[in-house]
PDB file of C-alpha atoms in Angstrom:
ATOM      1  CA  MET A 927      -0.026   0.041   0.063  1.00 36.00           C
ATOM      2  CA  SER A 928       2.800   2.495   0.825  1.00 40.00           C
ATOM      3  CA  ASN A 929       4.924   1.587  -2.150  1.00 42.00           C
ATOM      4  CA  ASP A 930       1.990   2.181  -4.261  1.00 40.00           C
ATOM      5  CA  LEU A 931       1.172   5.759  -2.663  1.00 38.00           C
ATOM      6  CA  SER A 932       4.829   6.498  -3.065  1.00 39.00           C
ATOM      7  CA  HIS A 933       4.963   5.574  -6.823  1.00 42.00           C
ATOM      8  CA  GLU A 934       1.841   7.902  -7.242  1.00 45.00           C
ATOM      9  CA  LYS A 935       3.045  11.039  -5.986  1.00 45.00           C
ATOM     10  CA  PRO A 936       6.115  11.607  -7.898  1.00 46.00           C
ATOM     11  CA  HIS A 937       4.115  10.432 -11.076  1.00 48.00           C
ATOM     12  CA  PHE A 938       1.500  13.088 -10.270  1.00 49.00           C
ATOM     13  CA  GLN A 939       4.303  15.673  -9.760  1.00 50.00           C
ATOM     14  CA  GLN A 940       5.967  14.882 -12.952  1.00 46.00           C
ATOM     15  CA  SER A 941       2.645  15.058 -14.715  1.00 54.00           C
ATOM     16  CA  LEU A 942       1.719  18.478 -13.135  1.00 59.00           C
ATOM     17  CA  LEU A 943       5.154  19.981 -14.371  1.00 61.00           C
ATOM     18  CA  THR A 944       4.734  18.816 -18.085  1.00 75.00           C
ATOM     19  CA  ALA A 945       4.592  21.645 -20.606  1.00 75.00           C
ATOM     20  CA  PRO A 946       1.027  21.185 -21.493  1.00 80.00           C
ATOM     21  CA  THR A 947      -0.112  21.298 -18.076  1.00 83.00           C
ATOM     22  CA  LEU A 948       1.969  24.360 -17.190  1.00 86.00           C
ATOM     23  CA  LYS A 949       0.384  26.090 -20.403  1.00 90.00           C
ATOM     24  CA  ALA A 950      -3.151  25.050 -19.303  1.00 90.00           C
ATOM     25  CA  ILE A 951      -2.340  26.959 -15.719  1.00 90.00           C
ATOM     26  CA  ALA A 952      -0.828  29.963 -17.767  1.00 92.00           C
ATOM     27  CA  ALA A 953      -4.176  30.136 -19.634  1.00 93.00           C
ATOM     28  CA  LEU A 954      -6.251  29.651 -16.869  1.00 92.00           C
ATOM     29  CA  LEU A 955      -4.439  32.725 -14.873  1.00 91.00           C
ATOM     30  CA  GLY A 956      -4.841  34.762 -18.248  1.00 92.00           C
ATOM     31  CA  GLY A 957      -8.572  33.932 -18.396  1.00 91.00           C
ATOM     32  CA  ILE A 958      -9.166  35.015 -14.803  1.00 87.00           C
ATOM     33  CA  VAL A 959      -7.069  38.197 -15.615  1.00 86.00           C
ATOM     34  CA  ALA A 960      -9.398  39.115 -18.577  1.00 87.00           C
ATOM     35  CA  ILE A 961     -12.585  38.039 -16.597  1.00 83.00           C
ATOM     36  CA  ALA A 962     -11.342  40.403 -13.601  1.00 78.00           C
ATOM     37  CA  MET A 963     -11.742  43.249 -15.685  1.00 80.00           C
ATOM     38  CA  ALA A 964     -15.321  42.880 -16.423  1.00 79.00           C
ATOM     39  CA  PRO A 965     -16.865  44.231 -13.274  1.00 73.00           C
ATOM     40  CA  ILE A 966     -15.561  47.583 -13.724  1.00 74.00           C
ATOM     41  CA  LEU A 967     -16.579  47.644 -17.386  1.00 83.00           C
ATOM     42  CA  ILE A 968     -20.021  46.562 -16.667  1.00 79.00           C
ATOM     43  CA  LYS A 969     -20.002  49.491 -14.062  1.00 74.00           C
ATOM     44  CA  PHE A 970     -19.372  51.889 -16.824  1.00 81.00           C
ATOM     45  CA  SER A 971     -21.683  50.133 -19.188  1.00 83.00           C
ATOM     46  CA  GLU A 972     -24.573  50.274 -16.926  1.00 76.00           C
ATOM     47  CA  ASN A 973     -24.487  54.254 -17.048  1.00 79.00           C
ATOM     48  CA  ALA A 974     -25.667  53.782 -20.480  1.00 80.00           C
ATOM     49  CA  ILE A 975     -27.901  50.720 -21.051  1.00 84.00           C
ATOM     50  CA  SER A 976     -29.457  48.481 -18.674  1.00 83.00           C
ATOM     51  CA  PRO A 977     -27.626  45.331 -17.011  1.00 80.00           C
ATOM     52  CA  ASN A 978     -29.607  42.926 -18.911  1.00 84.00           C
ATOM     53  CA  ALA A 979     -28.847  45.033 -22.362  1.00 88.00           C
ATOM     54  CA  THR A 980     -25.115  45.049 -21.280  1.00 88.00           C
ATOM     55  CA  ILE A 981     -24.794  41.270 -21.009  1.00 89.00           C
ATOM     56  CA  PHE A 982     -26.795  40.902 -24.431  1.00 92.00           C
ATOM     57  CA  ASN A 983     -24.187  43.017 -25.879  1.00 92.00           C
ATOM     58  CA  ARG A 984     -21.211  41.459 -24.539  1.00 92.00           C
ATOM     59  CA  LEU A 985     -22.255  38.028 -25.711  1.00 94.00           C
ATOM     60  CA  TRP A 986     -22.999  39.121 -29.007  1.00 95.00           C
ATOM     61  CA  THR A 987     -19.885  41.262 -29.767  1.00 95.00           C
ATOM     62  CA  ALA A 988     -17.893  38.035 -28.210  1.00 95.00           C
ATOM     63  CA  ALA A 989     -19.501  35.950 -30.747  1.00 95.00           C
ATOM     64  CA  ALA A 990     -18.528  38.373 -33.559  1.00 96.00           C
ATOM     65  CA  VAL A 991     -15.108  38.552 -32.381  1.00 95.00           C
ATOM     66  CA  LEU A 992     -14.638  34.769 -32.370  1.00 95.00           C
ATOM     67  CA  GLY A 993     -16.629  34.350 -35.556  1.00 94.00           C
ATOM     68  CA  LEU A 994     -14.052  36.736 -37.340  1.00 94.00           C
ATOM     69  CA  TRP A 995     -11.065  35.267 -35.678  1.00 92.00           C
ATOM     70  CA  SER A 996     -12.067  31.526 -36.733  1.00 90.00           C
ATOM     71  CA  GLY A 997     -12.907  32.731 -40.039  1.00 89.00           C
ATOM     72  CA  LEU A 998      -9.448  34.084 -40.417  1.00 88.00           C
ATOM     73  CA  GLN A 999      -8.010  31.110 -39.406  1.00 86.00           C
ATOM     74  CA  ALA A1000      -9.872  28.769 -41.613  1.00 82.00           C
ATOM     75  CA  VAL A1001      -8.903  31.206 -44.508  1.00 84.00           C
ATOM     76  CA  SER A1002      -5.199  30.965 -43.457  1.00 83.00           C
ATOM     77  CA  GLN A1003      -5.205  27.252 -43.324  1.00 80.00           C
ATOM     78  CA  ARG A1004      -6.810  26.966 -46.603  1.00 81.00           C
ATOM     79  CA  LEU A1005      -4.249  29.235 -48.222  1.00 80.00           C
ATOM     80  CA  SER A1006      -1.540  27.470 -46.556  1.00 80.00           C
ATOM     81  CA  ASN A1007      -2.853  23.877 -47.148  1.00 76.00           C
ATOM     82  CA  THR A1008      -2.266  23.240 -43.580  1.00 74.00           C
ATOM     83  CA  GLN A1009      -4.740  20.900 -41.603  1.00 67.00           C
ATOM     84  CA  PRO A1010      -6.127  22.469 -37.944  1.00 66.00           C
ATOM     85  CA  VAL A1011      -4.271  20.809 -35.318  1.00 64.00           C
ATOM     86  CA  GLU A1012      -7.697  20.361 -33.526  1.00 68.00           C
ATOM     87  CA  LYS A1013     -10.846  19.250 -35.132  1.00 70.00           C
ATOM     88  CA  ASN A1014     -14.289  19.699 -34.023  1.00 77.00           C
ATOM     89  CA  VAL A1015     -16.332  16.650 -33.668  1.00 75.00           C
ATOM     90  CA  TYR A1016     -20.205  17.105 -33.263  1.00 82.00           C
ATOM     91  CA  GLY A1017     -22.742  14.641 -31.931  1.00 85.00           C
ATOM     92  CA  ASN A1018     -25.789  14.638 -30.210  1.00 87.00           C
ATOM     93  CA  ARG A1019     -24.274  14.858 -27.042  1.00 89.00           C
ATOM     94  CA  THR A1020     -22.044  17.794 -27.750  1.00 91.00           C
ATOM     95  CA  VAL A1021     -24.888  19.782 -29.129  1.00 92.00           C
ATOM     96  CA  GLY A1022     -26.982  19.115 -25.983  1.00 93.00           C
ATOM     97  CA  LEU A1023     -24.081  20.468 -23.967  1.00 93.00           C
ATOM     98  CA  LEU A1024     -23.516  23.383 -25.840  1.00 94.00           C
ATOM     99  CA  MET A1025     -27.138  24.320 -25.399  1.00 95.00           C
ATOM    100  CA  ILE A1026     -26.618  23.572 -21.881  1.00 94.00           C
ATOM    101  CA  ALA A1027     -23.558  25.905 -21.545  1.00 94.00           C
ATOM    102  CA  GLY A1028     -24.802  28.773 -23.936  1.00 94.00           C
ATOM    103  CA  ILE A1029     -28.055  29.300 -21.796  1.00 94.00           C
ATOM    104  CA  SER A1030     -26.433  28.630 -18.230  1.00 93.00           C
ATOM    105  CA  GLY A1031     -23.371  31.064 -19.289  1.00 91.00           C
ATOM    106  CA  SER A1032     -25.982  33.884 -20.405  1.00 91.00           C
ATOM    107  CA  PHE A1033     -28.581  33.572 -17.426  1.00 89.00           C
ATOM    108  CA  PHE A1034     -25.770  33.191 -14.673  1.00 88.00           C
ATOM    109  CA  GLN A1035     -24.361  36.658 -16.048  1.00 85.00           C
ATOM    110  CA  VAL A1036     -28.100  38.033 -15.938  1.00 86.00           C
ATOM    111  CA  LEU A1037     -28.899  36.688 -12.479  1.00 86.00           C
ATOM    112  CA  TRP A1038     -25.568  38.201 -11.415  1.00 80.00           C
ATOM    113  CA  ALA A1039     -26.371  41.403 -12.830  1.00 76.00           C
ATOM    114  CA  TRP A1040     -30.075  41.536 -11.366  1.00 79.00           C
ATOM    115  CA  SER A1041     -28.573  40.486  -7.907  1.00 79.00           C
ATOM    116  CA  LEU A1042     -26.490  43.643  -7.795  1.00 70.00           C
ATOM    117  CA  THR A1043     -29.569  45.907  -8.112  1.00 72.00           C
ATOM    118  CA  GLN A1044     -31.292  43.598  -5.155  1.00 75.00           C
ATOM    119  CA  THR A1045     -28.416  43.327  -2.701  1.00 71.00           C
ATOM    120  CA  SER A1046     -24.891  44.866  -2.254  1.00 64.00           C
ATOM    121  CA  VAL A1047     -21.574  43.905  -4.124  1.00 63.00           C
ATOM    122  CA  ALA A1048     -20.184  42.438  -0.897  1.00 62.00           C
ATOM    123  CA  ASN A1049     -23.165  40.141  -0.488  1.00 68.00           C
ATOM    124  CA  SER A1050     -23.257  39.254  -4.087  1.00 69.00           C
ATOM    125  CA  ALA A1051     -19.407  38.381  -4.047  1.00 69.00           C
ATOM    126  CA  LEU A1052     -19.735  36.347  -0.902  1.00 71.00           C
ATOM    127  CA  MET A1053     -22.542  33.971  -2.587  1.00 76.00           C
ATOM    128  CA  HIS A1054     -20.190  33.839  -5.821  1.00 75.00           C
ATOM    129  CA  SER A1055     -17.482  32.621  -3.434  1.00 76.00           C
ATOM    130  CA  LEU A1056     -19.202  29.582  -2.928  1.00 81.00           C
ATOM    131  CA  THR A1057     -19.177  28.446  -6.771  1.00 85.00           C
ATOM    132  CA  PRO A1058     -16.186  25.910  -6.128  1.00 88.00           C
ATOM    133  CA  LEU A1059     -18.731  23.891  -3.534  1.00 85.00           C
ATOM    134  CA  PHE A1060     -21.475  23.729  -5.948  1.00 85.00           C
ATOM    135  CA  THR A1061     -19.100  22.869  -8.880  1.00 87.00           C
ATOM    136  CA  THR A1062     -17.747  19.798  -7.092  1.00 87.00           C
ATOM    137  CA  LEU A1063     -20.787  18.569  -5.452  1.00 85.00           C
ATOM    138  CA  VAL A1064     -22.546  18.675  -8.860  1.00 84.00           C
ATOM    139  CA  GLY A1065     -19.353  17.029 -10.643  1.00 83.00           C
ATOM    140  CA  TRP A1066     -19.438  14.391  -8.088  1.00 84.00           C
ATOM    141  CA  ILE A1067     -23.115  13.494  -8.113  1.00 82.00           C
ATOM    142  CA  PHE A1068     -23.880  13.517 -11.934  1.00 79.00           C
ATOM    143  CA  PHE A1069     -20.382  13.349 -13.372  1.00 75.00           C
ATOM    144  CA  HIS A1070     -18.781  11.107 -10.943  1.00 78.00           C
ATOM    145  CA  ARG A1071     -15.917  13.306 -10.309  1.00 80.00           C
ATOM    146  CA  ARG A1072     -13.535  12.352  -7.373  1.00 81.00           C
ATOM    147  CA  PHE A1073     -11.945  14.776  -5.071  1.00 86.00           C
ATOM    148  CA  ASP A1074      -9.272  13.712  -2.581  1.00 87.00           C
ATOM    149  CA  LYS A1075      -9.017  15.287   0.872  1.00 90.00           C
ATOM    150  CA  LYS A1076      -6.007  17.480   0.286  1.00 90.00           C
ATOM    151  CA  PHE A1077      -8.445  19.150  -2.558  1.00 91.00           C
ATOM    152  CA  ILE A1078     -11.172  19.302  -0.355  1.00 92.00           C
ATOM    153  CA  ILE A1079      -9.114  21.144   2.529  1.00 93.00           C
ATOM    154  CA  GLY A1080      -7.659  23.566  -0.175  1.00 92.00           C
ATOM    155  CA  MET A1081     -11.051  24.367  -1.690  1.00 92.00           C
ATOM    156  CA  VAL A1082     -12.451  25.185   1.930  1.00 92.00           C
ATOM    157  CA  ILE A1083      -9.641  27.367   2.832  1.00 92.00           C
ATOM    158  CA  ALA A1084      -9.939  29.362  -0.577  1.00 90.00           C
ATOM    159  CA  ILE A1085     -13.375  29.749  -0.187  1.00 87.00           C
ATOM    160  CA  GLY A1086     -12.836  30.888   3.251  1.00 87.00           C
ATOM    161  CA  GLY A1087     -10.411  33.677   2.147  1.00 85.00           C
ATOM    162  CA  ALA A1088     -12.954  34.738  -0.744  1.00 81.00           C
ATOM    163  CA  SER A1089     -15.826  34.699   1.922  1.00 79.00           C
ATOM    164  CA  ALA A1090     -13.567  36.911   4.156  1.00 78.00           C
ATOM    165  CA  LEU A1091     -13.510  39.387   1.526  1.00 70.00           C
ATOM    166  CA  GLY A1092     -17.223  39.654   1.404  1.00 64.00           C
ATOM    167  CA  LEU A1093     -17.489  39.442   5.284  1.00 66.00           C
ATOM    168  CA  LEU A1094     -15.445  42.818   5.466  1.00 57.00           C
ATOM    169  CA  ASP A1095     -18.281  44.871   3.843  1.00 56.00           C
ATOM    170  CA  LEU A1096     -21.163  42.340   4.452  1.00 53.00           C
ATOM    171  CA  GLN A1097     -24.498  44.072   4.844  1.00 54.00           C
ATOM    172  CA  ILE A1098     -27.198  42.272   6.642  1.00 56.00           C
ATOM    173  CA  ASP A1099     -30.485  43.516   5.645  1.00 57.00           C
ATOM    174  CA  ILE A1100     -33.872  41.522   5.554  1.00 59.00           C
ATOM    175  CA  ASN A1101     -34.690  43.531   2.500  1.00 58.00           C
ATOM    176  CA  LYS A1102     -31.729  42.257   0.556  1.00 62.00           C
ATOM    177  CA  VAL A1103     -32.613  38.378   1.030  1.00 74.00           C
ATOM    178  CA  GLN A1104     -34.196  38.324  -2.369  1.00 77.00           C
ATOM    179  CA  GLY A1105     -30.893  39.669  -4.067  1.00 75.00           C
ATOM    180  CA  ASP A1106     -28.715  37.099  -2.033  1.00 77.00           C
ATOM    181  CA  ALA A1107     -30.923  34.420  -3.208  1.00 84.00           C
ATOM    182  CA  ILE A1108     -30.511  35.699  -6.807  1.00 86.00           C
ATOM    183  CA  ALA A1109     -26.703  35.989  -6.317  1.00 83.00           C
ATOM    184  CA  LEU A1110     -26.570  32.308  -4.840  1.00 85.00           C
ATOM    185  CA  LEU A1111     -28.561  30.759  -7.653  1.00 90.00           C
ATOM    186  CA  SER A1112     -26.189  32.899 -10.168  1.00 87.00           C
ATOM    187  CA  ALA A1113     -23.261  30.919  -8.499  1.00 86.00           C
ATOM    188  CA  ILE A1114     -24.821  27.535  -8.739  1.00 89.00           C
ATOM    189  CA  VAL A1115     -25.533  28.378 -12.749  1.00 91.00           C
ATOM    190  CA  PHE A1116     -22.012  29.239 -13.120  1.00 89.00           C
ATOM    191  CA  GLY A1117     -21.084  25.892 -11.628  1.00 88.00           C
ATOM    192  CA  ILE A1118     -23.061  24.282 -14.340  1.00 90.00           C
ATOM    193  CA  TYR A1119     -21.596  26.287 -16.949  1.00 92.00           C
ATOM    194  CA  LEU A1120     -17.880  25.134 -15.965  1.00 90.00           C
ATOM    195  CA  LEU A1121     -18.910  21.560 -15.797  1.00 89.00           C
ATOM    196  CA  ALA A1122     -20.407  21.682 -19.256  1.00 91.00           C
ATOM    197  CA  LEU A1123     -17.511  23.436 -20.929  1.00 91.00           C
ATOM    198  CA  GLU A1124     -15.179  20.701 -19.264  1.00 88.00           C
ATOM    199  CA  GLU A1125     -17.437  18.061 -21.014  1.00 88.00           C
ATOM    200  CA  ILE A1126     -17.543  19.999 -24.430  1.00 91.00           C
ATOM    201  CA  GLN A1127     -13.875  20.360 -24.596  1.00 84.00           C
ATOM    202  CA  LYS A1128     -13.365  16.781 -25.194  1.00 83.00           C
ATOM    203  CA  SER A1129     -15.220  17.407 -28.578  1.00 88.00           C
ATOM    204  CA  LEU A1130     -14.522  21.040 -29.619  1.00 90.00           C
ATOM    205  CA  THR A1131     -11.922  23.563 -29.652  1.00 89.00           C
ATOM    206  CA  SER A1132     -12.005  26.350 -27.044  1.00 91.00           C
ATOM    207  CA  ILE A1133     -12.552  29.116 -29.297  1.00 92.00           C
ATOM    208  CA  THR A1134     -15.454  27.223 -31.147  1.00 92.00           C
ATOM    209  CA  THR A1135     -16.978  26.105 -27.789  1.00 93.00           C
ATOM    210  CA  ILE A1136     -17.189  29.926 -26.506  1.00 95.00           C
ATOM    211  CA  LEU A1137     -18.358  30.993 -30.064  1.00 95.00           C
ATOM    212  CA  TRP A1138     -21.255  28.783 -29.888  1.00 95.00           C
ATOM    213  CA  CYS A1139     -21.939  29.482 -26.038  1.00 95.00           C
ATOM    214  CA  CYS A1140     -21.886  33.362 -26.668  1.00 95.00           C
ATOM    215  CA  ALA A1141     -24.260  33.123 -29.775  1.00 95.00           C
ATOM    216  CA  ILE A1142     -26.746  30.665 -27.861  1.00 95.00           C
ATOM    217  CA  GLY A1143     -26.637  32.736 -24.990  1.00 94.00           C
ATOM    218  CA  SER A1144     -27.366  36.053 -26.835  1.00 93.00           C
ATOM    219  CA  LEU A1145     -30.089  34.492 -28.517  1.00 93.00           C
ATOM    220  CA  SER A1146     -31.650  33.210 -25.537  1.00 91.00           C
ATOM    221  CA  LEU A1147     -31.629  36.485 -24.004  1.00 89.00           C
ATOM    222  CA  LEU A1148     -33.260  38.203 -26.951  1.00 85.00           C
ATOM    223  CA  PRO A1149     -37.045  37.269 -25.967  1.00 85.00           C
ATOM    224  CA  LEU A1150     -36.513  38.368 -22.319  1.00 82.00           C
ATOM    225  CA  LEU A1151     -35.034  41.788 -23.460  1.00 83.00           C
ATOM    226  CA  LEU A1152     -37.777  42.293 -26.011  1.00 79.00           C
ATOM    227  CA  ILE A1153     -40.364  42.112 -22.906  1.00 81.00           C
ATOM    228  CA  THR A1154     -38.399  44.012 -20.385  1.00 75.00           C
ATOM    229  CA  GLU A1155     -36.763  46.668 -22.339  1.00 68.00           C
ATOM    230  CA  ASP A1156     -38.617  49.705 -23.660  1.00 61.00           C
ATOM    231  CA  GLY A1157     -37.832  48.992 -27.344  1.00 57.00           C
ATOM    232  CA  LEU A1158     -34.834  48.607 -29.377  1.00 62.00           C
ATOM    233  CA  ASP A1159     -33.686  52.188 -28.613  1.00 65.00           C
ATOM    234  CA  HIS A1160     -32.456  51.094 -25.294  1.00 74.00           C
ATOM    235  CA  LEU A1161     -31.025  47.695 -26.119  1.00 83.00           C
ATOM    236  CA  PHE A1162     -27.801  49.339 -27.788  1.00 86.00           C
ATOM    237  CA  PRO A1163     -25.423  51.953 -26.991  1.00 88.00           C
ATOM    238  CA  ASN A1164     -26.034  55.385 -28.289  1.00 86.00           C
ATOM    239  CA  SER A1165     -22.609  56.523 -28.077  1.00 88.00           C
ATOM    240  CA  ILE A1166     -19.033  55.940 -29.376  1.00 91.00           C
ATOM    241  CA  SER A1167     -17.778  55.280 -25.887  1.00 90.00           C
ATOM    242  CA  GLY A1168     -20.677  53.152 -24.929  1.00 89.00           C
ATOM    243  CA  TRP A1169     -19.931  50.911 -27.957  1.00 92.00           C
ATOM    244  CA  LEU A1170     -16.165  50.869 -27.001  1.00 93.00           C
ATOM    245  CA  ILE A1171     -17.065  49.790 -23.600  1.00 92.00           C
ATOM    246  CA  VAL A1172     -19.320  46.978 -25.041  1.00 92.00           C
ATOM    247  CA  ILE A1173     -16.607  45.555 -27.390  1.00 93.00           C
ATOM    248  CA  ALA A1174     -14.096  45.730 -24.370  1.00 94.00           C
ATOM    249  CA  LEU A1175     -16.689  43.578 -22.420  1.00 93.00           C
ATOM    250  CA  GLY A1176     -17.018  41.296 -25.314  1.00 93.00           C
ATOM    251  CA  LEU A1177     -13.419  40.878 -25.614  1.00 94.00           C
ATOM    252  CA  THR A1178     -13.089  39.979 -21.758  1.00 93.00           C
ATOM    253  CA  ILE A1179     -15.335  36.718 -22.844  1.00 93.00           C
ATOM    254  CA  ALA A1180     -13.779  36.022 -26.042  1.00 94.00           C
ATOM    255  CA  VAL A1181     -10.362  35.784 -24.486  1.00 94.00           C
ATOM    256  CA  GLY A1182     -11.025  35.136 -21.117  1.00 92.00           C
ATOM    257  CA  HIS A1183     -13.702  32.274 -21.442  1.00 93.00           C
ATOM    258  CA  SER A1184     -11.689  30.994 -24.305  1.00 93.00           C
ATOM    259  CA  LEU A1185      -8.599  30.526 -22.249  1.00 94.00           C
ATOM    260  CA  LEU A1186     -10.691  29.153 -19.376  1.00 92.00           C
ATOM    261  CA  THR A1187     -11.965  26.669 -21.586  1.00 92.00           C
ATOM    262  CA  TYR A1188      -8.625  25.689 -23.158  1.00 92.00           C
ATOM    263  CA  SER A1189      -7.650  25.169 -19.570  1.00 92.00           C
ATOM    264  CA  LEU A1190     -10.088  22.387 -18.994  1.00 89.00           C
ATOM    265  CA  LYS A1191      -8.556  20.173 -21.412  1.00 87.00           C
ATOM    266  CA  LEU A1192      -6.143  19.350 -18.722  1.00 88.00           C
ATOM    267  CA  LEU A1193      -7.503  20.874 -15.423  1.00 90.00           C
ATOM    268  CA  SER A1194     -10.508  19.830 -13.509  1.00 89.00           C
ATOM    269  CA  SER A1195     -13.456  22.307 -13.510  1.00 88.00           C
ATOM    270  CA  GLY A1196     -13.129  21.835  -9.530  1.00 89.00           C
ATOM    271  CA  PHE A1197      -9.734  23.386  -9.598  1.00 91.00           C
ATOM    272  CA  VAL A1198     -10.917  26.192 -12.167  1.00 91.00           C
ATOM    273  CA  SER A1199     -13.829  26.837 -10.247  1.00 89.00           C
ATOM    274  CA  VAL A1200     -11.421  27.449  -7.298  1.00 91.00           C
ATOM    275  CA  SER A1201      -9.008  29.182  -9.132  1.00 90.00           C
ATOM    276  CA  ILE A1202     -11.567  31.844 -10.146  1.00 87.00           C
ATOM    277  CA  LEU A1203     -11.763  32.777  -6.824  1.00 87.00           C
ATOM    278  CA  LEU A1204      -8.574  34.881  -7.717  1.00 85.00           C
ATOM    279  CA  ASP A1205     -11.133  37.140  -9.653  1.00 78.00           C
ATOM    280  CA  PRO A1206     -11.865  39.437  -6.660  1.00 72.00           C
ATOM    281  CA  VAL A1207      -7.989  39.694  -6.030  1.00 76.00           C
ATOM    282  CA  PHE A1208      -7.381  40.908  -9.446  1.00 74.00           C
ATOM    283  CA  THR A1209     -10.401  43.009  -9.601  1.00 68.00           C
ATOM    284  CA  ALA A1210      -9.171  44.630  -6.137  1.00 71.00           C
ATOM    285  CA  ILE A1211      -5.716  45.339  -7.880  1.00 74.00           C
ATOM    286  CA  LEU A1212      -7.338  46.890 -10.979  1.00 68.00           C
ATOM    287  CA  ALA A1213      -9.583  48.874  -8.981  1.00 67.00           C
ATOM    288  CA  TRP A1214      -6.398  50.362  -6.953  1.00 73.00           C
ATOM    289  CA  VAL A1215      -4.638  51.093  -9.982  1.00 72.00           C
ATOM    290  CA  PHE A1216      -7.451  52.695 -11.958  1.00 67.00           C
ATOM    291  CA  PHE A1217      -9.582  54.436  -9.038  1.00 62.00           C
ATOM    292  CA  SER A1218      -7.111  54.650  -6.350  1.00 65.00           C
ATOM    293  CA  GLN A1219      -8.991  52.412  -4.023  1.00 64.00           C
ATOM    294  CA  THR A1220      -6.942  51.238  -1.089  1.00 68.00           C
ATOM    295  CA  LEU A1221      -6.186  47.693   0.075  1.00 68.00           C
ATOM    296  CA  SER A1222      -6.224  47.339   3.683  1.00 72.00           C
ATOM    297  CA  PHE A1223      -4.312  44.448   5.678  1.00 77.00           C
ATOM    298  CA  SER A1224      -7.262  42.537   6.153  1.00 77.00           C
ATOM    299  CA  ASN A1225      -7.834  42.613   2.271  1.00 75.00           C
ATOM    300  CA  LEU A1226      -4.267  41.295   1.760  1.00 81.00           C
ATOM    301  CA  LEU A1227      -4.385  38.611   4.563  1.00 85.00           C
ATOM    302  CA  ALA A1228      -7.613  37.198   2.636  1.00 82.00           C
ATOM    303  CA  PHE A1229      -5.704  37.588  -0.657  1.00 85.00           C
ATOM    304  CA  ALA A1230      -2.813  35.353   1.053  1.00 89.00           C
ATOM    305  CA  VAL A1231      -5.690  32.873   2.335  1.00 90.00           C
ATOM    306  CA  ILE A1232      -6.988  32.193  -1.133  1.00 89.00           C
ATOM    307  CA  LEU A1233      -3.354  31.609  -2.669  1.00 89.00           C
ATOM    308  CA  LEU A1234      -2.911  29.142   0.201  1.00 92.00           C
ATOM    309  CA  GLY A1235      -6.078  27.153  -0.682  1.00 92.00           C
ATOM    310  CA  ILE A1236      -5.361  27.564  -4.476  1.00 90.00           C
ATOM    311  CA  TYR A1237      -2.085  26.119  -3.855  1.00 90.00           C
ATOM    312  CA  LEU A1238      -3.142  23.213  -1.742  1.00 91.00           C
ATOM    313  CA  THR A1239      -5.760  22.556  -4.486  1.00 91.00           C
ATOM    314  CA  LEU A1240      -3.146  22.606  -7.231  1.00 87.00           C
ATOM    315  CA  SER A1241      -0.767  20.344  -5.422  1.00 87.00           C
ATOM    316  CA  SER A1242      -3.591  17.497  -5.359  1.00 87.00           C
ATOM    317  CA  PRO A1243      -3.915  15.078  -7.927  1.00 85.00           C
ATOM    318  CA  SER A1244      -7.657  16.123  -8.439  1.00 87.00           C
ATOM    319  CA  ALA A1245      -6.701  19.318  -9.986  1.00 87.00           C
ATOM    320  CA  VAL A1246      -5.686  17.574 -13.076  1.00 84.00           C
ATOM    321  CA  ASN A1247      -8.347  15.810 -15.303  1.00 78.00           C
ATOM    322  CA  GLU A1248      -7.914  12.177 -15.540  1.00 63.00           C
ATOM    323  CA  THR A1249      -6.833  10.689 -18.976  1.00 52.00           C
TER     324      THR A1249
END
């Protein structure tokens, strides 16, 4: 028994330090940095259009960017007579997962934006810090994912650090219970989104996956927008600065979510969801850079706890997908 364990640990460490795995980790960090820019851009965008319209425009512009990129890649490959490194394989299961990912990917953003109108940013962030818990739980129940003790301990520590950030500014108000519940539902839906992406990447490239998710997501939101928005005049930005912000938001999805999906080829959705807890860390740093917001000692301590938890989950075999 002890001999088996001694051989397993070096084998895992060796697989973790391979070039593909390190590349996946780098892609994950790049994706989180891109996503961390979204709250600041959304704050600017909602000065001109509604939260729902902001998410809709973010999705379809991301789909347009990825569609253009895919088209340029196809033309380049045809002119050079080279075959794509990765091929897309469609099937009924893949199409079904794309529908789940597209709808969940759009509605978790709508629910998140809605929650911010019903509760504080701190309360919403606190609810979203529970996303790794839902991701691992749903993955264990429906996809038979296995997570060892070290991974669970690291996840709990990281969630504790992220929760501490929210608790520092937590506002307890009976009138905000509805908003807190919406934020919690958004966290659950985001966990489903990550699990669907993890399954899809076995058949499609990361860019194709996010392209379809954004296209499906924007189409699924259109009926809701036509009902809730006061005409098409309020659906799109009415200034150049508004369009620039929307395009920048689209790029955060096109780049950020494509990198996240690429990382899911080798990293588990559980580990990715824990790593996304770095999002408030990067957002706070960006807010410090752009808005001169101060970072207290308690903020820095919470950041350190999050990093410790992520390190523990990364050093667990459950961080890497089984091959």
